Short mmCIF file of C-alpha atoms in Angstrom, two decimals:
data_model
loop_
_atom_site.label_atom_id
_atom_site.label_comp_id
_atom_site.label_asym_id
_atom_site.label_seq_id
_atom_site.Cartn_x
_atom_site.Cartn_y
_atom_site.Cartn_z
CA MET A 1 52.19 88.89 59.04
CA VAL A 2 52.51 87.76 62.47
CA SER A 3 50.10 89.64 64.99
CA ILE A 4 50.60 89.24 68.74
CA PRO A 5 48.27 90.88 71.33
CA VAL A 6 50.31 92.72 74.10
CA VAL A 7 48.31 92.88 77.29
CA PHE A 8 49.44 95.46 79.99
CA LEU A 9 47.86 94.42 83.29
CA GLY A 10 47.11 97.56 85.41
CA SER A 11 48.55 101.15 85.08
CA PHE A 12 51.96 101.53 83.60
CA GLU A 13 53.76 104.29 85.13
CA PRO A 14 57.35 105.11 84.20
CA GLU A 15 58.65 104.34 87.71
CA PHE A 16 57.32 100.76 87.33
CA LEU A 17 57.40 100.03 83.48
CA SER A 18 56.79 102.30 80.58
CA ARG A 19 54.29 100.87 78.18
CA ASP A 20 55.78 102.84 75.33
CA GLU A 21 59.23 101.55 76.33
CA VAL A 22 57.90 98.10 76.08
CA MET A 23 56.45 98.66 72.67
CA LYS A 24 59.58 100.28 71.44
CA VAL A 25 61.90 97.22 72.61
CA LEU A 26 59.21 94.68 70.94
CA LYS A 27 59.20 96.54 67.61
CA ASP A 28 63.01 97.12 67.39
CA ALA A 29 63.42 93.34 68.26
CA TYR A 30 60.77 91.98 65.87
CA PRO A 31 60.31 94.75 63.20
CA ASN A 32 58.27 92.12 60.80
CA VAL A 33 55.76 91.49 63.70
CA GLU A 34 52.47 93.54 64.50
CA PHE A 35 52.24 93.98 68.25
CA LYS A 36 48.62 95.10 69.16
CA PRO A 37 48.60 96.81 72.78
CA TYR A 38 45.77 96.32 75.48
CA ASN A 39 45.37 97.77 78.79
CA VAL A 40 43.60 95.58 81.09
CA ASN A 41 42.45 96.83 84.32
CA SER A 42 39.18 95.07 85.16
CA VAL A 43 37.48 91.74 84.47
CA SER A 44 35.23 93.49 81.81
CA ASP A 45 38.62 94.53 79.92
CA ALA A 46 39.67 91.01 80.14
CA LEU A 47 36.53 89.51 78.45
CA THR A 48 36.64 92.56 75.83
CA LEU A 49 40.20 91.24 75.14
CA LEU A 50 39.33 87.67 74.76
CA LYS A 51 36.27 88.59 72.42
CA SER A 52 38.44 91.02 70.32
CA GLU A 53 41.33 88.52 69.99
CA ALA A 54 39.28 85.36 69.51
CA ASP A 55 41.34 84.26 66.56
CA ALA A 56 44.84 85.29 68.15
CA SER A 57 47.35 82.33 68.32
CA GLY A 58 48.31 83.56 71.93
CA PHE A 59 48.74 86.37 74.24
CA LEU A 60 51.99 88.26 75.69
CA ILE A 61 51.30 89.61 78.95
CA PHE A 62 53.22 91.99 81.16
CA ASN A 63 52.41 92.33 84.92
CA ALA A 64 54.16 95.13 86.63
CA ARG A 65 51.54 95.82 89.19
CA VAL A 66 49.53 93.68 91.68
CA MET A 67 46.06 92.91 90.13
CA PRO A 68 42.90 91.48 91.32
CA GLN A 69 42.92 87.77 90.89
CA GLY A 70 39.81 87.70 88.78
CA VAL A 71 41.30 89.83 86.19
CA VAL A 72 44.23 87.66 85.75
CA ARG A 73 42.46 84.43 85.85
CA VAL A 74 40.06 85.31 83.09
CA ILE A 75 42.96 85.53 80.83
CA LEU A 76 45.13 82.81 82.10
CA LYS A 77 42.16 80.24 82.01
CA SER A 78 40.90 81.01 78.63
CA GLY A 79 43.01 78.49 77.35
CA LYS A 80 44.89 80.74 74.98
CA PRO A 81 48.62 80.11 74.78
CA ILE A 82 50.35 82.74 77.10
CA LEU A 83 53.81 84.16 77.37
CA TYR A 84 53.46 85.66 81.02
CA ILE A 85 56.10 88.16 82.05
CA ALA A 86 56.20 89.80 85.32
CA LYS A 87 58.45 91.92 87.49
CA SER A 88 60.15 90.30 90.53
CA MET A 89 58.52 92.36 93.25
CA GLU A 90 55.37 94.07 91.79
CA GLY A 91 54.53 90.99 89.62
CA SER A 92 55.02 88.17 92.06
CA PRO A 93 51.73 88.15 93.76
CA ASN A 94 49.77 87.25 90.81
CA PHE A 95 52.59 84.99 89.51
CA LEU A 96 52.93 83.04 92.66
CA ILE A 97 49.03 82.32 93.15
CA ASP A 98 47.39 82.97 89.92
CA VAL A 99 49.93 81.83 87.09
CA ALA A 100 51.36 78.88 89.25
CA ASP A 101 47.77 77.51 89.70
CA ALA A 102 46.76 77.77 85.88
CA VAL A 103 50.17 75.87 85.20
CA ARG A 104 49.31 73.09 87.60
CA GLU A 105 46.00 72.95 86.07
CA GLY A 106 47.73 72.37 82.68
CA TYR A 107 47.03 75.56 80.93
CA PRO A 108 49.15 76.47 77.95
CA ILE A 109 51.51 79.25 79.85
CA LEU A 110 55.17 80.03 79.64
CA SER A 111 56.33 82.48 82.36
CA VAL A 112 59.32 84.50 83.18
CA VAL A 113 59.77 86.42 86.53
CA THR A 114 62.57 88.91 86.72
CA GLU A 115 63.47 92.45 87.59
CA ASP A 116 64.63 93.43 84.20
CA VAL A 117 61.82 92.31 81.76
CA LEU A 118 63.08 93.95 78.79
CA SER A 119 66.60 92.24 78.85
CA ARG A 120 67.50 90.67 75.70
CA GLY A 121 67.08 87.24 77.36
CA VAL A 122 63.37 87.92 78.31
CA VAL A 123 62.59 89.60 74.97
CA ASP A 124 63.88 86.62 73.23
CA GLU A 125 61.15 84.58 74.72
CA VAL A 126 58.64 86.44 72.28
CA LYS A 127 60.21 84.02 69.48
CA TYR A 128 57.93 81.19 70.92
CA LEU A 129 54.70 83.16 70.38
CA ILE A 130 55.93 83.97 66.90
CA ALA A 131 56.62 80.44 66.03
CA LEU A 132 53.31 79.35 67.51
CA ASP A 133 51.49 81.98 65.17
CA LYS A 134 53.39 80.60 61.97
CA ILE A 135 52.64 76.92 62.92
CA ARG A 136 48.95 77.81 63.36
CA GLY A 137 48.90 79.42 60.05
CA SER A 138 50.45 76.50 58.32
CA LYS A 139 48.75 74.83 55.23
CA VAL A 140 49.55 71.25 54.26
CA LEU A 141 49.15 70.17 50.68
CA LEU A 142 48.96 66.56 50.79
CA VAL A 143 48.93 64.41 47.58
CA THR A 144 47.92 60.97 47.73
CA ALA A 145 45.56 58.11 46.69
CA ARG A 146 41.65 59.05 46.64
CA ASN A 147 40.82 56.16 49.19
CA LEU A 148 43.38 57.53 51.62
CA ILE A 149 41.96 60.87 51.24
CA SER A 150 38.40 59.55 52.03
CA TYR A 151 39.76 58.13 55.25
CA MET A 152 41.43 61.47 56.41
CA ASN A 153 38.29 63.38 55.72
CA TRP A 154 36.19 60.82 57.45
CA ALA A 155 38.09 60.35 60.56
CA PHE A 156 34.84 59.16 62.18
CA PRO A 157 33.45 56.48 62.22
CA ASN A 158 36.04 55.12 59.89
CA ALA A 159 38.82 56.21 61.82
CA THR A 160 42.55 55.16 61.21
CA GLU A 161 45.70 56.28 62.71
CA VAL A 162 46.32 58.69 59.78
CA SER A 163 42.84 60.18 59.67
CA ARG A 164 42.96 60.81 63.45
CA ALA A 165 46.27 62.35 63.25
CA VAL A 166 45.32 64.77 60.65
CA ALA A 167 42.12 65.55 62.54
CA GLU A 168 44.15 66.45 65.79
CA LEU A 169 46.77 68.42 63.90
CA GLN A 170 43.89 70.69 62.85
CA ARG A 171 42.03 70.59 66.32
CA ARG A 172 45.26 70.91 68.62
CA PHE A 173 47.32 73.27 66.29
CA GLY A 174 45.42 74.87 63.70
CA VAL A 175 47.14 73.43 60.98
CA SER A 176 44.91 73.09 57.75
CA PHE A 177 45.05 70.54 55.03
CA ILE A 178 44.49 70.60 51.42
CA PHE A 179 43.90 66.96 50.08
CA MET A 180 44.67 66.51 46.34
CA ASP A 181 44.12 63.14 44.54
CA LEU A 182 47.26 61.80 42.69
CA LYS A 183 45.50 61.48 39.51
CA GLU A 184 44.23 65.07 39.69
CA PHE A 185 47.73 66.40 40.38
CA ILE A 186 49.09 64.37 37.53
CA ASP A 187 46.38 65.75 34.99
CA LYS A 188 46.46 69.35 36.40
CA TYR A 189 50.23 69.80 37.09
CA TYR A 190 52.71 66.89 36.29
CA ASN A 191 51.59 66.26 32.80
CA VAL A 192 51.63 70.20 31.86
CA VAL A 193 55.31 70.82 32.88
CA ASP A 194 57.33 71.99 30.07
CA SER A 195 59.99 69.25 29.22
CA ARG A 196 62.65 71.94 28.46
CA ASP A 197 62.10 73.45 32.12
CA ALA A 198 62.59 69.87 33.57
CA GLU A 199 65.57 69.38 31.73
CA ASP A 200 66.94 72.51 32.79
CA TRP A 201 66.30 71.80 36.36
CA ALA A 202 67.67 68.42 35.92
CA GLU A 203 71.00 69.53 34.65
CA ARG A 204 71.17 72.42 37.24
CA TRP A 205 70.90 69.70 39.94
CA ILE A 206 73.47 67.53 38.18
CA LYS A 207 75.98 70.38 37.80
CA ALA A 208 75.52 71.35 41.43
CA ALA A 209 76.25 67.80 42.61
CA SER A 210 79.77 66.73 43.85
CA GLN A 211 79.02 63.56 41.99
CA PHE A 212 76.35 62.07 39.63
CA ILE A 213 76.53 58.40 39.87
CA ASP A 214 72.98 57.27 39.28
CA PRO A 215 72.69 55.36 36.11
CA SER A 216 69.39 56.67 35.28
CA ARG A 217 69.40 60.43 33.94
CA ALA A 218 65.95 60.05 33.02
CA ASP A 219 64.94 59.53 36.53
CA VAL A 220 66.32 62.89 37.48
CA VAL A 221 64.51 64.82 34.79
CA LYS A 222 61.24 63.03 36.01
CA ALA A 223 62.16 64.25 39.47
CA ALA A 224 62.58 67.81 38.16
CA ARG A 225 59.20 67.42 36.34
CA LEU A 226 57.71 66.61 39.72
CA TYR A 227 59.42 69.39 41.54
CA LEU A 228 57.83 71.88 39.06
CA ALA A 229 54.33 70.12 39.37
CA MET A 230 54.80 70.54 43.21
CA LYS A 231 55.56 74.25 42.94
CA ALA A 232 52.78 74.98 40.58
CA ALA A 233 50.14 73.16 43.12
CA LEU A 234 51.79 74.89 46.06
CA ARG A 235 51.32 78.36 44.31
CA ASP A 236 47.63 77.55 43.45
CA THR A 237 46.66 76.50 46.90
CA GLY A 238 48.80 78.94 49.12
CA ALA A 239 50.31 75.88 50.99
CA ASN A 240 53.44 76.35 52.81
CA VAL A 241 54.01 72.55 53.46
CA MET A 242 54.43 70.04 50.69
CA ALA A 243 53.49 66.36 51.69
CA PHE A 244 53.77 64.10 48.58
CA ASP A 245 52.96 60.34 49.55
CA CYS A 246 55.72 58.94 47.35
CA ILE A 247 55.79 55.30 48.51
CA MET A 248 51.96 54.99 48.05
CA ASN A 249 52.01 57.12 44.72
CA VAL A 250 54.92 55.41 43.08
CA SER A 251 53.60 51.90 44.33
CA THR A 252 50.39 52.44 42.32
CA GLY A 253 52.10 52.66 39.14
CA ILE A 254 50.52 55.74 38.21
CA ILE A 255 53.47 57.98 38.73
CA ASP A 256 57.24 56.99 38.74
CA ALA A 257 58.88 60.26 39.88
CA TRP A 258 60.30 60.50 43.43
CA PRO A 259 60.31 63.95 45.25
CA CYS A 260 63.84 63.79 46.86
CA LEU A 261 65.64 66.19 44.71
CA GLY A 262 62.59 68.60 44.72
CA TYR A 263 62.27 68.23 48.22
CA MET A 264 65.76 69.62 48.57
CA GLN A 265 65.07 72.56 46.33
CA LEU A 266 61.83 73.35 48.13
CA TRP A 267 63.58 74.47 51.30
CA TYR A 268 65.31 77.28 49.57
CA GLU A 269 61.76 78.57 48.74
CA ASP A 270 60.57 78.44 52.31
CA ILE A 271 58.53 75.34 51.64
CA ILE A 272 58.63 72.57 54.14
CA PRO A 273 58.62 69.07 52.62
CA VAL A 274 57.29 66.17 54.55
CA CYS A 275 58.96 62.85 53.42
CA GLU A 276 56.58 60.02 52.73
CA ALA A 277 53.56 62.61 53.74
CA ASP A 278 54.27 61.38 57.20
CA VAL A 279 51.77 63.48 59.25
CA TYR A 280 53.44 62.51 62.60
CA SER A 281 56.76 64.47 61.33
CA ILE A 282 54.75 67.82 60.60
CA ILE A 283 54.92 69.35 64.01
CA PRO A 284 58.62 68.60 64.60
CA LEU A 285 59.20 69.93 60.99
CA LEU A 286 57.34 73.16 61.68
CA ILE A 287 59.09 73.42 65.19
CA GLY A 288 62.55 73.35 63.57
CA LYS A 289 61.59 75.88 60.77
CA TYR A 290 59.74 78.37 62.64
CA LEU A 291 61.47 78.36 65.83
CA PHE A 292 64.97 77.76 65.19
CA ASN A 293 65.11 78.30 61.27
CA ARG A 294 66.66 74.75 60.85
CA PRO A 295 65.28 72.37 58.16
CA GLY A 296 64.29 69.10 59.50
CA PHE A 297 65.82 65.65 58.33
CA VAL A 298 62.97 63.06 58.47
CA ASN A 299 64.64 59.80 58.94
CA ASP A 300 64.65 56.23 59.94
CA PRO A 301 66.82 55.90 63.09
CA GLY A 302 69.11 52.90 63.78
CA VAL A 303 70.78 52.16 67.31
CA ASP A 304 74.02 50.63 67.85
CA VAL A 305 73.75 49.95 71.64
CA VAL A 306 77.39 48.44 71.93
CA ASN A 307 79.11 51.49 70.37
CA GLY A 308 76.86 54.15 71.56
CA ARG A 309 75.89 55.32 68.14
CA PHE A 310 72.76 56.12 66.10
CA ILE A 311 72.55 56.01 62.09
CA TYR A 312 69.84 58.31 60.72
CA TRP A 313 69.00 57.41 57.18
CA HIS A 314 66.58 58.36 54.54
CA CYS A 315 66.87 59.08 50.67
CA TYR A 316 67.28 62.77 50.99
CA ALA A 317 68.23 65.45 53.60
CA PRO A 318 68.12 69.11 53.66
CA THR A 319 71.61 70.40 51.85
CA ASN A 320 71.12 73.59 54.08
CA PRO A 321 70.83 72.16 57.55
CA HIS A 322 71.78 75.39 59.28
CA GLY A 323 68.95 77.25 57.55
CA SER A 324 71.02 79.34 54.97
CA ASP A 325 69.55 80.45 51.66
CA LYS A 326 72.66 78.92 49.95
CA PRO A 327 73.90 75.31 49.89
CA GLU A 328 76.02 74.29 52.95
CA ALA A 329 76.52 70.73 52.42
CA PRO A 330 77.70 68.90 49.11
CA TYR A 331 75.33 65.96 47.73
CA ILE A 332 75.74 62.97 45.34
CA ILE A 333 72.84 62.18 43.05
CA THR A 334 72.59 58.26 43.17
CA ASP A 335 70.57 55.31 43.09
CA ALA A 336 69.81 53.56 46.33
CA HIS A 337 68.04 50.50 47.91
CA GLY A 338 70.34 48.16 45.80
CA GLY A 339 69.78 50.12 42.75
CA SER A 340 65.78 49.86 42.82
CA LYS A 341 65.34 53.49 43.41
CA HIS A 342 66.77 56.45 41.45
CA ALA A 343 67.23 60.14 41.98
CA SER A 344 68.13 59.84 45.59
CA ILE A 345 70.41 62.05 47.28
CA HIS A 346 73.45 61.32 49.57
CA VAL A 347 74.06 64.49 51.56
CA LYS A 348 77.43 64.90 53.38
CA LEU A 349 75.85 66.35 56.47
CA PRO A 350 78.19 68.34 58.88
CA VAL A 351 79.90 66.53 61.83
CA ASN A 352 81.30 67.26 65.17
CA GLU A 353 78.02 69.23 65.96
CA PRO A 354 75.19 68.47 68.21
CA VAL A 355 71.77 67.45 66.89
CA THR A 356 68.30 67.38 68.38
CA VAL A 357 65.87 64.52 67.28
CA MET A 358 62.11 64.71 67.96
CA GLY A 359 59.17 62.63 67.42
CA PHE A 360 55.52 63.30 67.81
CA ASN A 361 52.00 61.67 67.85
CA PRO A 362 49.36 64.29 67.13
CA ILE A 363 46.77 61.81 68.78
CA THR A 364 48.52 61.50 72.23
CA GLY A 365 50.19 64.82 72.19
CA ILE A 366 53.34 63.29 73.26
CA LEU A 367 56.68 65.00 71.98
CA SER A 368 59.83 62.73 72.32
CA ILE A 369 63.21 64.03 72.16
CA HIS A 370 66.91 63.07 72.49
CA THR A 371 70.30 64.52 71.36
CA ALA A 372 73.54 63.34 69.84
CA LYS A 373 76.61 64.47 68.08
CA ALA A 374 77.02 64.04 64.43
CA VAL A 375 80.42 62.26 63.72
CA ASP A 376 80.36 60.64 60.29
CA ASN A 377 78.57 59.94 57.07
CA ILE A 378 78.17 56.73 55.35
CA TYR A 379 77.74 56.23 51.51
CA TRP A 380 76.31 52.79 50.81
CA LYS A 381 73.81 52.01 47.97
CA GLN A 382 71.90 49.51 50.16
CA LEU A 383 68.87 51.15 52.01
CA CYS A 384 68.41 54.69 51.88
CA ALA A 385 71.00 57.12 50.25
CA THR A 386 71.92 59.60 53.13
CA LYS A 387 73.09 58.00 56.44
CA LEU A 388 74.42 60.27 59.34
CA VAL A 389 76.24 58.48 62.00
CA ALA A 390 75.79 60.28 65.54
CA SER A 391 77.13 59.42 69.15
CA GLY A 392 74.97 59.31 72.01
CA ASP A 393 73.13 57.17 74.55
CA ALA A 394 71.86 54.58 72.20
CA GLY A 395 71.10 51.98 74.78
CA LYS A 396 69.13 54.73 76.96
CA VAL A 397 67.21 55.66 73.92
CA ALA A 398 66.37 51.98 72.87
CA GLU A 399 65.01 51.54 76.36
CA ARG A 400 62.99 54.61 76.50
CA TRP A 401 61.95 54.70 72.89
CA VAL A 402 58.43 56.07 72.55
CA VAL A 403 56.62 53.56 70.27
CA ASP A 404 53.53 55.60 69.81
CA ASN A 405 55.31 58.19 68.13
CA GLY A 406 56.08 55.81 65.33
CA TYR A 407 59.45 54.91 63.56
CA HIS A 408 60.38 58.22 62.00
CA ARG A 409 62.15 60.98 63.72
CA VAL A 410 63.06 64.49 62.71
CA LEU A 411 66.48 65.62 63.17
CA ILE A 412 67.70 69.33 63.31
CA TYR A 413 71.05 70.76 63.94
CA GLY A 414 71.88 72.22 67.17
CA ASP A 415 71.14 71.28 70.72
CA PHE A 416 67.52 72.59 71.54
CA ARG A 417 66.52 70.42 74.12
CA ARG A 418 65.60 73.34 76.48
CA GLU A 419 64.00 75.48 74.02
CA VAL A 420 61.97 72.65 72.74
CA LYS A 421 60.84 71.87 76.16
CA GLU A 422 59.77 75.36 76.86
CA PHE A 423 57.88 75.66 73.56
CA ALA A 424 56.01 72.41 74.25
CA LYS A 425 54.21 74.32 77.27
CA LEU A 426 52.63 76.74 74.76
CA LEU A 427 51.79 73.91 72.39
CA GLY A 428 50.03 72.06 75.28
CA VAL A 429 52.10 69.03 74.65
CA LYS A 430 54.03 66.44 76.95
CA VAL A 431 57.71 66.12 76.49
CA ILE A 432 59.32 62.59 77.06
CA GLU A 433 63.07 62.76 76.82
CA GLU A 434 64.31 59.41 75.33
CA ASP A 435 67.88 59.86 76.72
#
C-alpha cells in the first residue's frame, strides 16, 4: 500500500485551513493510499519527522501560515522529493524565499501556490507522489546470461554501460533488481511447464487474434510455455517488472522461445514487460504505468524528415494502449524479419490520437521527450511486426536526438508532455525536449 507523510507546517485553525478537512479530501480522492499526518512547528519537529519517515518516498507539505525559515529549510533540503502546497497569502513568504531557493539549488521539489489548496486540480498533483512511491517500490526480474549478470553485479571496476545503468536505477530511484541466469530459469521454470497449459494458452491467443498467419504454430506454443514460466518466476520473486533478454537468450541457442505474446498478456496482470531487457527503458515504462496507467510501447524509431513522419516499430506492442483491463486493439500473430522470427505480433494501434515518446539514460539522469500524432499502421514482414506511423516534427527530432539515451524509445498514448516535465522535478531528472 502506498504511504505518504502529510506535513502540516504551523497551526491549522479552521479560519486558515482545517487539518481534518485536508485529510478528508485526500482520503476521498485516494482511498487506497495511507496518508500519515504530522504537525511541524519547530526545527525539532522537522528533525523528528525526517527520522521517523527516513524510508518515505517523498513528502506532501501544506503551508498555510508563515513559518520560521529554519523549520522549512530543514525539510526542503533533506533531499526527499516534496510536493509543496501553499496558500497564496499566508504561504507565499516561505514559498518565495525558502522553496524558490531550494528549487534553484536543484532539490526535487514540485510546488503549487494558490488560494484554494483543496481544489480538484491541486489535489490531483498528489498523483505524482503516488507514482513516485510505486516506482521506488518496483522490483525487476532480469533473465539473461550468467556473464552479463556478473557485469551488472560488479559495476566497479568492471563497469559497462549496462552495469552502470542498473546501479544508477537502484541508487537514484530505489528500483531493485533480481538477476536470474537463463539456465536456472529454464531448469526451474521453463522445462516444468505443463505442455497442456502451454497448448491451451497458444490456442487462446490464436483464437483471439484477428489473423493467424505465422507458418509455425509450434513457436506460438513455445511462447506460451515461456509466458507461463515467466509468470511462475515473477510469483516466486515478487517482481512487478519482467525483463527477459530475448536477443541474448535466443542467440545463445539455449532457448528458442520469444516473449512477445507473453509480454502482451502480462500487461493485463499488472506486470510491466521490458523489451530486450533494455534497462534504459525501465523508468519511462514505470512512468507510463504508474502515473498515467498507460502501457508503454518500447520501439525502434524511424524518421522521415521529408514528410514529417515517424515510424515506431518492434515485434510486439500492448493491445491495451489506453490501460484497459480488456483488449482494445486487434492483433495478428505473424512471422517477422523476413520469416526468420516467429510468434511476433502486429498490433493495429489506434490512430488520430496524440502520443508521447520518452527516452531515458539512468547514468546521465536525462529524460528526452517528443510528441506526435498516430496516423497509420503498416503491416510488412520485413523488420519488426508492429509499425506505427505518426506525424510530427521529425526533422527537429533528428537534429535534437539525445544520443546518450540510446536508440529505443517508449511510446505511450496521450499528450503528457506537461505532466512528465512536472514529474521529472520530483524524480530529480533533467528533461530535454527533442521537438
